[in-house]
Structures are given as structure tokens and as C-alpha cells.
Amino acid sequence: MNTGNKVELSVVQDEEKRILELISGAKRVDIVSAWVTPTESFWKLVKRAEREDNFFNLLVGTSSDGTDPQIFTILEKVPGASCKVPSQELIKSGSFHPKLYIFHGVKGQDIVLIGSMNFTNSGLHKNKELLIELRGNISDLEKWFHDIWLDSNPIGPEELEKCRLAWDGRGNSSNDTDKESSNDGNILSQKKKIFSSWRNYKIALEERAQFLTAEMKGQNEQVVLGKNDIWTKLILEAKKVLESKKWSKKSGRVLVGNIYPYKPFGNMRGNRKFCGVMVNSKDPILRDVVRKTLEKFKKLKVSHLTPEKRAKVVCFYLTKLCELDSVGISSATRLLTLTRPDLAFSYNGSSSKNLNFLGGIPTDERTEVNYQKLLEMFYSTKWYQSEEPKYPGPDKLIWKCRLALIDLLVYEHNNGH
């Protein structure tokens, strides 16, 4: 390691991987970015800041339409995070455009990343960016951040509304390559458009599938949804399991998702006790109770029910599963989803934030009450109530799995889905 006034620098090759490593080792993080959208790195900062005081400072620009306004709502509820926007004095002569990442106290030293990359999905995954890592005497950069932080303010209601309007209308004004387009992982902000019709929902699924195909390196997803992709293929595998009179180890793995390619819809690999029951039959009585509960759920006829009554019936089965030993809401909703992909969706630690955001639920908690509220909302949307496609093929299969595939839009992907 260099000492004195010397600075050591290197080019960062895998931006998000390196940022995630630095977040894990840092005692405090300061970030300045012209635009910000929720990314895996962003959520990791949030989780650290939920547990540690004064962990994360974010200074973000709101010019143009590159900043997702939900970050302000998220961070205002996180005790260890502070978020500001530049003052009018800072931006009076032009756009706010810096990108600076300072990680304090990583193995006894401060590390800086600086370059062209905004803290967005496009910056981290899509664009060709240049990011330089600096070690050594970085006091000038720390002073620069300190000074600009003091000259900035929390976002006000008027500016937040402008940010929301710009974000909702993005894509219509500028051709900047860092724009967060509809297939870059920020589908959630377009929820009104997605839920307005079956066609828009299907387009959103296909764009998200294309995005994940690029992200999930080494796995063989298809870009277009249908019987050959891992999501609907898993549902078809589960259908065979649920119709079989004899369950094998593979049957259990399909349902709990503890190995690839059965992981979509919230795998239960972390729930070792329940995996033991389902895969290795360590408690055959419990396994039989699960089986019988799912058989009854599969036969449900609810088309005549209102969204509210339909959600109540589904949550009756959710409660029955959650009452069993070692079955939590993540495990239960996965089983219900694979049994009736038209009626249930997976509600797990990697999807609950975005699902609750979709439903306007001001918490990240996974509860049966929140699940019921989300079901009522989804059942009431035009895309869900759309008519079944007339002809056999991928569209018909997607329609039959339409609620389960919400997972494709909301899951916080980390190459392990």
C-alpha cells in the first residue's frame, strides 16, 4: 500500500461486484451521483444503514429524468442513511454531473471510485463506463465531498414532484445513453402502464426476461417467455409433481428450489429443515400434510368470486401452510405459486420490497395481511382480468402463469435466482 502523498490507481473491471465488496468492508460510505436508481448495491447499502448509524450519505442529482424518485421515499425511512440534492447555487451554471464513491475504513484505509458511471442499473450493467479505483492520500476528494455536502439540502416536496413527473415521462425527451429504459430492471415505475392491459404486461415480462438473460451469465434462459424458459418450465415441472402419486427426491427439489434450475420463485435453500422434509422425507407425516393441502388448493374454483373474496380464500390456504412446522411465508407462497400460478405469487426476502412498493404498502415486512392486500390489488387489474388467449402456444401458457410471473419483474436478481 502506498503512503504519504502517493496515490495508487487501477481500472475497475466488474463495477457492481467491486462496489458490493467495498460496501461489505466499509465503515461508512459517501456517494455523489448525477442519477441514481435502485440496484443490488443500493439495496445492500440500505440494509447496512438499517443496522448502523451514519453509515451512508448520498448526494444525488434530479435533473433530466435519470433518478428514480422512489429512492427518496426509501432512504427517508432508513435511520443510518442521509440523502441530499444539490442546492440551486451548485447547479445554477449547468447540470449536476459528478460521480464519486468513497468507502471509508476498508481494512484500515479509505478507497475512492471515480469515473463516468452513475449509480444506476444502466451505469452498472448496460453502458460502457470507465471507473478508476484510488488508494492512498485521497484527502482532497474527501474535502470536496464534505464541502459539496454542506452546500446541499434534503429534497423538498416541489422538487420531488418534478422528479416523479420527469421519471414517469422518461424516454420522450433525451437520447442520453444512461437513460433508464423499460428493459433495464426499472419496470416497477411503469406499473400503471403494465397493469393497464394484457399486452403491456406481456411486453414488460419479455423485456425483463431479456434483461435477466444478459445478467444471469452461465445460465441458459430464453429471451421470450414460454415453455422453454426456466420460469414457466419450472411451473410445468411442478404440475407433474403435484399430479404424481409418488414423490421422489427430484420432486422435492422442484418444489423447494434448492438447486438449479428449480430456483425461480424464491428458492428455499436456506430453509434446511423444510428441504429435508420435502427432499429427503425426514418427516413423512408433515410432507403428506403439505401434499394434501396443495391438492385441495389446486382444485379451487374462484372465478365467480370478487377480488377481495378470492384473496381471502387463497390466504386461508396460506395460513394452513404457515401453521406447519418449519413452513414460513416464503416457503408457503412458493408452494402455492407452483400449485396455482394463476392465483398466487412468491413473497420472499428478495421480492418483498418491490412487491410492497407496487402495492403501496409502506413497509418491507412479509405478512399474511400484506399478502392479501397485494392479491386483492393484482386480481383487480386489467392485465389479470384479461381473457385467456384462444390458441395454444406461449401466450396461453404465460396467461395461465400470469400472477406467478410477477416474480420475474420484482425479484432482486443476484445470479442465484
Short mmCIF file of C-alpha atoms in Angstrom, two decimals:
data_model
loop_
_atom_site.label_atom_id
_atom_site.label_comp_id
_atom_site.label_asym_id
_atom_site.label_seq_id
_atom_site.Cartn_x
_atom_site.Cartn_y
_atom_site.Cartn_z
CA MET A 1 0.00 0.00 0.00
CA ASN A 2 1.29 3.48 -0.85
CA THR A 3 1.91 6.05 1.89
CA GLY A 4 2.48 9.79 2.10
CA ASN A 5 1.15 11.80 -0.84
CA LYS A 6 1.29 8.92 -3.30
CA VAL A 7 -1.89 7.57 -4.83
CA GLU A 8 -2.28 4.12 -6.34
CA LEU A 9 -4.88 3.69 -9.07
CA SER A 10 -6.37 0.86 -11.11
CA VAL A 11 -9.23 0.36 -13.55
CA VAL A 12 -12.29 -1.43 -12.14
CA GLN A 13 -13.37 -4.28 -14.42
CA ASP A 14 -16.60 -5.50 -12.77
CA GLU A 15 -18.18 -2.38 -11.30
CA GLU A 16 -21.03 -3.79 -9.20
CA LYS A 17 -19.01 -6.74 -7.92
CA ARG A 18 -16.28 -4.37 -6.68
CA ILE A 19 -18.80 -1.96 -5.15
CA LEU A 20 -20.50 -4.80 -3.29
CA GLU A 21 -17.11 -5.93 -1.91
CA LEU A 22 -16.28 -2.40 -0.74
CA ILE A 23 -19.69 -1.93 0.89
CA SER A 24 -19.13 -5.13 2.87
CA GLY A 25 -15.78 -3.92 4.19
CA ALA A 26 -16.51 -0.22 4.71
CA LYS A 27 -17.32 1.53 7.97
CA ARG A 28 -19.00 4.41 6.13
CA VAL A 29 -19.90 5.17 2.50
CA ASP A 30 -20.30 8.54 0.73
CA ILE A 31 -21.68 8.65 -2.82
CA VAL A 32 -22.23 11.50 -5.26
CA SER A 33 -24.03 10.64 -8.49
CA ALA A 34 -25.88 12.64 -11.11
CA TRP A 35 -28.53 9.92 -11.29
CA VAL A 36 -29.47 7.01 -9.02
CA THR A 37 -31.81 4.03 -9.39
CA PRO A 38 -32.24 1.05 -7.03
CA THR A 39 -29.62 -1.61 -7.76
CA GLU A 40 -28.28 -4.59 -5.86
CA SER A 41 -25.55 -2.31 -4.47
CA PHE A 42 -28.13 0.28 -3.44
CA TRP A 43 -30.14 -2.30 -1.50
CA LYS A 44 -27.01 -3.59 0.21
CA LEU A 45 -26.25 -0.03 1.37
CA VAL A 46 -29.81 0.26 2.65
CA LYS A 47 -29.54 -2.99 4.62
CA ARG A 48 -26.27 -1.85 6.25
CA ALA A 49 -27.76 1.57 7.02
CA GLU A 50 -30.81 -0.03 8.63
CA ARG A 51 -28.49 -1.57 11.24
CA GLU A 52 -25.71 1.04 11.58
CA ASP A 53 -25.87 4.75 12.42
CA ASN A 54 -24.38 7.29 9.99
CA PHE A 55 -23.36 4.59 7.53
CA PHE A 56 -24.46 6.01 4.18
CA ASN A 57 -24.54 9.53 2.69
CA LEU A 58 -25.96 10.00 -0.80
CA LEU A 59 -25.88 13.23 -2.81
CA VAL A 60 -27.95 12.78 -5.97
CA GLY A 61 -28.98 14.99 -8.86
CA THR A 62 -32.56 15.26 -10.06
CA SER A 63 -32.01 17.00 -13.39
CA SER A 64 -33.44 15.41 -16.53
CA ASP A 65 -35.16 12.06 -15.83
CA GLY A 66 -32.41 9.70 -14.69
CA THR A 67 -33.14 9.48 -10.95
CA ASP A 68 -35.84 7.12 -9.73
CA PRO A 69 -37.87 9.10 -7.13
CA GLN A 70 -38.54 6.00 -5.02
CA ILE A 71 -35.00 6.25 -3.62
CA PHE A 72 -36.02 9.31 -1.60
CA THR A 73 -39.00 7.50 -0.10
CA ILE A 74 -36.84 4.50 0.72
CA LEU A 75 -33.96 6.40 2.32
CA GLU A 76 -36.09 8.71 4.45
CA LYS A 77 -37.12 5.61 6.45
CA VAL A 78 -33.57 4.30 6.93
CA PRO A 79 -32.00 5.55 10.19
CA GLY A 80 -28.37 5.17 9.10
CA ALA A 81 -28.75 6.92 5.74
CA SER A 82 -28.81 10.58 4.70
CA CYS A 83 -29.86 11.77 1.27
CA LYS A 84 -29.47 15.26 -0.21
CA VAL A 85 -29.83 17.03 -3.54
CA PRO A 86 -27.57 19.87 -4.76
CA SER A 87 -28.59 23.42 -3.91
CA GLN A 88 -29.66 25.84 -6.62
CA GLU A 89 -26.31 27.59 -6.18
CA LEU A 90 -24.47 24.41 -7.17
CA ILE A 91 -26.47 23.90 -10.35
CA LYS A 92 -27.12 27.48 -11.45
CA SER A 93 -24.48 27.32 -14.20
CA GLY A 94 -25.36 23.86 -15.56
CA SER A 95 -26.22 20.23 -14.81
CA PHE A 96 -25.10 18.39 -11.69
CA HIS A 97 -22.94 15.63 -13.20
CA PRO A 98 -20.25 14.23 -10.81
CA LYS A 99 -19.80 10.54 -9.93
CA LEU A 100 -17.78 9.83 -6.78
CA TYR A 101 -17.81 6.84 -4.41
CA ILE A 102 -15.86 6.97 -1.12
CA PHE A 103 -15.58 3.88 1.07
CA HIS A 104 -14.17 4.74 4.50
CA GLY A 105 -12.28 2.28 6.66
CA VAL A 106 -11.86 -0.67 4.30
CA LYS A 107 -9.15 -2.72 6.06
CA GLY A 108 -7.78 0.44 7.62
CA GLN A 109 -7.82 2.66 4.53
CA ASP A 110 -10.18 4.85 2.53
CA ILE A 111 -10.85 3.82 -1.08
CA VAL A 112 -12.33 6.01 -3.82
CA LEU A 113 -14.01 5.07 -7.08
CA ILE A 114 -14.32 7.87 -9.62
CA GLY A 115 -15.20 7.92 -13.31
CA SER A 116 -18.12 8.16 -15.72
CA MET A 117 -20.53 5.73 -14.03
CA ASN A 118 -23.80 6.90 -12.49
CA PHE A 119 -25.18 4.78 -9.65
CA THR A 120 -27.88 3.23 -11.88
CA ASN A 121 -28.71 -0.09 -13.45
CA SER A 122 -27.60 1.26 -16.81
CA GLY A 123 -24.32 2.54 -15.36
CA LEU A 124 -23.55 -0.73 -13.60
CA HIS A 125 -24.76 -3.22 -16.18
CA LYS A 126 -25.54 -1.74 -19.55
CA ASN A 127 -23.25 1.12 -20.55
CA LYS A 128 -19.55 1.02 -21.32
CA GLU A 129 -18.15 3.04 -18.42
CA LEU A 130 -14.73 3.97 -17.03
CA LEU A 131 -14.30 3.60 -13.28
CA ILE A 132 -10.97 4.19 -11.54
CA GLU A 133 -10.10 2.94 -8.05
CA LEU A 134 -7.84 5.21 -5.98
CA ARG A 135 -5.95 4.31 -2.79
CA GLY A 136 -3.58 6.38 -0.72
CA ASN A 137 -3.85 10.09 0.06
CA ILE A 138 -7.38 10.99 -1.05
CA SER A 139 -7.89 13.90 1.37
CA ASP A 140 -8.65 16.37 -1.45
CA LEU A 141 -11.56 14.23 -2.64
CA GLU A 142 -12.86 13.78 0.89
CA LYS A 143 -12.73 17.57 1.40
CA TRP A 144 -14.52 18.08 -1.92
CA PHE A 145 -17.32 15.78 -0.78
CA HIS A 146 -17.51 17.47 2.63
CA ASP A 147 -17.82 20.94 1.08
CA ILE A 148 -20.43 19.98 -1.50
CA TRP A 149 -22.43 18.03 1.10
CA LEU A 150 -22.65 21.13 3.30
CA ASP A 151 -23.87 23.12 0.29
CA SER A 152 -26.75 20.68 -0.39
CA ASN A 153 -30.20 20.09 1.09
CA PRO A 154 -32.83 17.39 1.61
CA ILE A 155 -35.24 17.22 -1.30
CA GLY A 156 -38.34 19.39 -0.96
CA PRO A 157 -41.92 18.45 -1.96
CA GLU A 158 -41.86 20.60 -5.12
CA GLU A 159 -38.56 19.18 -6.37
CA LEU A 160 -39.65 15.62 -5.52
CA GLU A 161 -42.80 16.08 -7.59
CA LYS A 162 -40.74 17.36 -10.53
CA CYS A 163 -38.50 14.29 -10.20
CA ARG A 164 -41.53 12.00 -10.26
CA LEU A 165 -43.03 13.67 -13.32
CA ALA A 166 -39.71 13.51 -15.16
CA TRP A 167 -39.21 9.84 -14.27
CA ASP A 168 -42.74 8.88 -15.32
CA GLY A 169 -42.24 10.60 -18.67
CA ARG A 170 -38.70 9.43 -19.35
CA GLY A 171 -37.73 8.29 -22.80
CA ASN A 172 -39.64 11.06 -24.54
CA SER A 173 -37.13 13.88 -24.36
CA SER A 174 -33.47 12.93 -24.48
CA ASN A 175 -31.22 10.34 -26.09
CA ASP A 176 -28.66 10.19 -23.29
CA THR A 177 -27.20 6.67 -23.19
CA ASP A 178 -27.51 6.46 -19.39
CA LYS A 179 -31.30 6.69 -19.60
CA GLU A 180 -33.14 4.03 -17.61
CA SER A 181 -35.15 2.36 -20.36
CA SER A 182 -38.06 -0.01 -19.90
CA ASN A 183 -35.91 -3.16 -20.07
CA ASP A 184 -33.15 -2.15 -17.66
CA GLY A 185 -34.73 -3.51 -14.49
CA ASN A 186 -36.84 -0.47 -13.53
CA ILE A 187 -40.16 -1.90 -14.68
CA LEU A 188 -41.77 -1.04 -11.34
CA SER A 189 -42.00 2.67 -12.05
CA GLN A 190 -44.16 1.90 -15.08
CA LYS A 191 -46.68 -0.10 -13.10
CA LYS A 192 -49.75 1.84 -14.28
CA LYS A 193 -48.85 1.16 -17.88
CA ILE A 194 -48.05 -2.50 -17.21
CA PHE A 195 -51.31 -3.18 -15.39
CA SER A 196 -53.44 -1.37 -17.99
CA SER A 197 -53.60 -4.33 -20.40
CA TRP A 198 -52.52 -7.91 -21.00
CA ARG A 199 -50.38 -6.78 -23.95
CA ASN A 200 -48.40 -4.26 -21.86
CA TYR A 201 -47.89 -6.80 -19.11
CA LYS A 202 -46.59 -9.39 -21.56
CA ILE A 203 -44.21 -6.84 -23.15
CA ALA A 204 -42.88 -5.96 -19.68
CA LEU A 205 -42.25 -9.63 -18.93
CA GLU A 206 -40.42 -10.16 -22.21
CA GLU A 207 -38.24 -7.07 -21.70
CA ARG A 208 -37.39 -8.12 -18.16
CA ALA A 209 -36.58 -11.64 -19.37
CA GLN A 210 -34.22 -10.16 -21.94
CA PHE A 211 -32.54 -8.06 -19.25
CA LEU A 212 -32.10 -11.05 -16.93
CA THR A 213 -30.79 -13.19 -19.78
CA ALA A 214 -27.87 -10.78 -20.09
CA GLU A 215 -27.41 -10.64 -16.30
CA MET A 216 -27.58 -14.35 -15.46
CA LYS A 217 -24.35 -15.38 -17.09
CA GLY A 218 -23.69 -19.08 -17.49
CA GLN A 219 -27.36 -20.00 -17.38
CA ASN A 220 -29.44 -20.71 -20.46
CA GLU A 221 -32.64 -18.67 -20.20
CA GLN A 222 -34.59 -17.86 -23.33
CA VAL A 223 -35.34 -14.22 -24.10
CA VAL A 224 -39.02 -14.85 -24.96
CA LEU A 225 -41.21 -16.44 -22.34
CA GLY A 226 -42.83 -19.79 -22.99
CA LYS A 227 -42.33 -23.48 -22.31
CA ASN A 228 -38.54 -23.31 -22.87
CA ASP A 229 -37.72 -20.64 -20.27
CA ILE A 230 -36.80 -21.52 -16.70
CA TRP A 231 -39.83 -19.79 -15.12
CA THR A 232 -42.68 -21.46 -16.96
CA LYS A 233 -40.67 -24.66 -17.36
CA LEU A 234 -40.46 -24.91 -13.55
CA ILE A 235 -44.21 -24.43 -13.26
CA LEU A 236 -44.77 -27.27 -15.75
CA GLU A 237 -42.35 -29.49 -13.76
CA ALA A 238 -44.25 -28.67 -10.56
CA LYS A 239 -47.53 -29.58 -12.27
CA LYS A 240 -46.15 -33.06 -12.99
CA VAL A 241 -45.02 -33.43 -9.38
CA LEU A 242 -48.40 -32.37 -7.99
CA GLU A 243 -50.22 -34.81 -10.27
CA SER A 244 -47.92 -37.71 -9.34
CA LYS A 245 -48.88 -40.22 -6.66
CA LYS A 246 -45.24 -40.82 -5.72
CA TRP A 247 -42.78 -38.05 -4.87
CA SER A 248 -39.06 -38.60 -5.41
CA LYS A 249 -36.06 -36.53 -4.32
CA LYS A 250 -36.35 -34.66 -7.59
CA SER A 251 -40.00 -33.91 -6.77
CA GLY A 252 -38.92 -32.30 -3.54
CA ARG A 253 -36.18 -30.30 -5.26
CA VAL A 254 -38.64 -28.98 -7.82
CA LEU A 255 -40.92 -27.72 -5.06
CA VAL A 256 -38.26 -26.24 -2.75
CA GLY A 257 -35.89 -24.99 -5.46
CA ASN A 258 -32.70 -25.83 -3.59
CA ILE A 259 -30.72 -26.49 -6.79
CA TYR A 260 -30.61 -25.01 -10.29
CA PRO A 261 -32.74 -24.95 -12.47
CA TYR A 262 -35.56 -25.01 -9.90
CA LYS A 263 -34.61 -21.77 -8.10
CA PRO A 264 -37.04 -19.19 -9.56
CA PHE A 265 -39.95 -18.03 -7.39
CA GLY A 266 -37.92 -17.79 -4.19
CA ASN A 267 -35.88 -20.92 -3.54
CA MET A 268 -35.90 -22.45 -0.05
CA ARG A 269 -32.25 -23.44 0.07
CA GLY A 270 -31.82 -21.50 3.33
CA ASN A 271 -34.67 -23.41 5.00
CA ARG A 272 -32.70 -26.61 5.52
CA LYS A 273 -35.22 -28.22 7.83
CA PHE A 274 -38.05 -27.94 5.33
CA CYS A 275 -35.75 -29.00 2.46
CA GLY A 276 -35.02 -32.13 4.49
CA VAL A 277 -38.73 -32.83 4.80
CA MET A 278 -39.50 -32.27 1.13
CA VAL A 279 -36.35 -33.73 -0.48
CA ASN A 280 -35.33 -36.50 1.93
CA SER A 281 -38.70 -37.29 3.56
CA LYS A 282 -37.32 -36.68 7.07
CA ASP A 283 -40.88 -36.09 8.30
CA PRO A 284 -43.23 -38.07 6.02
CA ILE A 285 -46.30 -37.06 8.04
CA LEU A 286 -45.57 -33.36 7.54
CA ARG A 287 -44.83 -33.94 3.88
CA ASP A 288 -48.16 -35.70 3.48
CA VAL A 289 -49.99 -32.78 5.12
CA VAL A 290 -48.31 -30.40 2.67
CA ARG A 291 -49.26 -32.63 -0.23
CA LYS A 292 -52.92 -32.87 0.77
CA THR A 293 -53.15 -29.11 1.37
CA LEU A 294 -51.74 -28.40 -2.09
CA GLU A 295 -54.09 -30.96 -3.69
CA LYS A 296 -57.08 -29.08 -2.23
CA PHE A 297 -55.65 -25.72 -3.26
CA LYS A 298 -55.13 -26.95 -6.82
CA LYS A 299 -58.84 -27.79 -7.15
CA LEU A 300 -60.06 -24.34 -6.07
CA LYS A 301 -62.73 -22.71 -8.24
CA VAL A 302 -62.74 -18.97 -7.62
CA SER A 303 -63.62 -17.33 -10.94
CA HIS A 304 -67.05 -16.35 -9.57
CA LEU A 305 -65.56 -14.58 -6.53
CA THR A 306 -64.76 -10.88 -6.13
CA PRO A 307 -61.04 -9.96 -5.83
CA GLU A 308 -61.49 -9.49 -2.08
CA LYS A 309 -63.15 -12.88 -1.50
CA ARG A 310 -60.73 -14.62 -3.85
CA ALA A 311 -57.75 -13.21 -1.92
CA LYS A 312 -59.32 -14.30 1.36
CA VAL A 313 -59.71 -17.89 0.13
CA VAL A 314 -56.09 -18.06 -1.06
CA CYS A 315 -54.87 -16.68 2.26
CA PHE A 316 -56.83 -19.38 4.07
CA TYR A 317 -54.50 -21.93 2.46
CA LEU A 318 -51.50 -19.69 3.13
CA THR A 319 -52.38 -19.72 6.83
CA LYS A 320 -52.81 -23.51 6.85
CA LEU A 321 -49.31 -23.97 5.41
CA CYS A 322 -47.69 -21.37 7.67
CA GLU A 323 -49.09 -23.16 10.72
CA LEU A 324 -46.97 -26.21 9.88
CA ASP A 325 -43.56 -26.73 11.46
CA SER A 326 -40.69 -25.09 9.53
CA VAL A 327 -43.01 -23.56 6.90
CA GLY A 328 -42.75 -19.75 6.72
CA ILE A 329 -44.45 -17.30 4.40
CA SER A 330 -41.66 -17.57 1.79
CA SER A 331 -41.95 -21.36 1.65
CA ALA A 332 -45.74 -21.33 1.73
CA THR A 333 -46.17 -18.77 -1.05
CA ARG A 334 -43.67 -20.60 -3.26
CA LEU A 335 -45.66 -23.83 -2.89
CA LEU A 336 -48.94 -22.06 -3.59
CA THR A 337 -47.42 -20.32 -6.62
CA LEU A 338 -46.16 -23.56 -8.16
CA THR A 339 -49.54 -25.19 -7.49
CA ARG A 340 -51.74 -22.40 -8.87
CA PRO A 341 -49.63 -19.88 -10.82
CA ASP A 342 -52.84 -18.10 -11.78
CA LEU A 343 -53.76 -17.43 -8.13
CA ALA A 344 -50.55 -16.95 -6.14
CA PHE A 345 -47.16 -15.26 -6.31
CA SER A 346 -43.95 -15.88 -4.40
CA TYR A 347 -43.38 -13.49 -1.47
CA ASN A 348 -39.78 -13.76 -0.27
CA GLY A 349 -36.90 -11.66 1.03
CA SER A 350 -35.67 -10.82 -2.45
CA SER A 351 -39.04 -9.76 -3.84
CA SER A 352 -40.99 -8.27 -0.92
CA LYS A 353 -39.52 -4.75 -1.19
CA ASN A 354 -40.63 -4.33 -4.77
CA LEU A 355 -43.94 -6.12 -4.26
CA ASN A 356 -44.81 -3.88 -1.33
CA PHE A 357 -43.76 -0.86 -3.39
CA LEU A 358 -46.11 -1.98 -6.16
CA GLY A 359 -48.96 -2.28 -3.68
CA GLY A 360 -48.23 0.99 -1.89
CA ILE A 361 -47.51 -0.87 1.35
CA PRO A 362 -45.18 1.35 3.47
CA THR A 363 -43.06 -1.49 4.87
CA ASP A 364 -40.81 -4.31 3.72
CA GLU A 365 -42.49 -6.79 6.06
CA ARG A 366 -43.89 -10.05 4.72
CA THR A 367 -47.16 -10.75 6.50
CA GLU A 368 -50.32 -12.60 5.56
CA VAL A 369 -52.24 -9.33 5.78
CA ASN A 370 -49.90 -7.64 3.30
CA TYR A 371 -50.05 -10.67 1.01
CA GLN A 372 -53.84 -10.49 0.99
CA LYS A 373 -53.74 -6.77 0.13
CA LEU A 374 -51.40 -7.45 -2.78
CA LEU A 375 -53.59 -10.29 -4.05
CA GLU A 376 -56.65 -8.01 -4.00
CA MET A 377 -54.73 -5.39 -5.98
CA PHE A 378 -53.44 -7.85 -8.60
CA TYR A 379 -56.82 -9.56 -9.00
CA SER A 380 -58.37 -6.14 -9.72
CA THR A 381 -56.00 -5.15 -12.55
CA LYS A 382 -56.93 -5.25 -16.24
CA TRP A 383 -54.00 -7.48 -17.17
CA TYR A 384 -55.07 -10.09 -14.64
CA GLN A 385 -58.72 -9.97 -15.69
CA SER A 386 -57.89 -10.25 -19.40
CA GLU A 387 -59.44 -13.10 -21.40
CA GLU A 388 -57.50 -16.30 -21.96
CA PRO A 389 -55.77 -16.39 -25.38
CA LYS A 390 -57.76 -18.54 -27.81
CA TYR A 391 -54.98 -20.50 -29.45
CA PRO A 392 -52.43 -22.91 -27.88
CA GLY A 393 -48.88 -21.59 -27.59
CA PRO A 394 -46.58 -19.47 -25.42
CA ASP A 395 -49.16 -16.72 -24.86
CA LYS A 396 -51.68 -19.18 -23.45
CA LEU A 397 -49.05 -20.66 -21.12
CA ILE A 398 -47.94 -17.22 -19.91
CA TRP A 399 -51.58 -16.27 -19.28
CA LYS A 400 -52.08 -19.35 -17.13
CA CYS A 401 -48.96 -18.37 -15.13
CA ARG A 402 -49.66 -14.65 -15.16
CA LEU A 403 -49.69 -13.99 -11.41
CA ALA A 404 -46.70 -16.22 -10.67
CA LEU A 405 -44.63 -14.37 -13.29
CA ILE A 406 -44.87 -11.14 -11.31
CA ASP A 407 -41.73 -12.62 -9.69
CA LEU A 408 -39.89 -12.01 -12.95
CA LEU A 409 -40.49 -8.26 -12.61
CA VAL A 410 -39.82 -7.79 -8.91
CA TYR A 411 -37.10 -10.25 -7.89
CA GLU A 412 -33.82 -8.58 -6.83
CA HIS A 413 -31.59 -10.71 -9.00
CA ASN A 414 -28.11 -11.74 -7.74
CA ASN A 415 -27.16 -14.50 -10.19
CA GLY A 416 -28.66 -17.02 -7.82
CA HIS A 417 -32.31 -16.77 -8.78
#
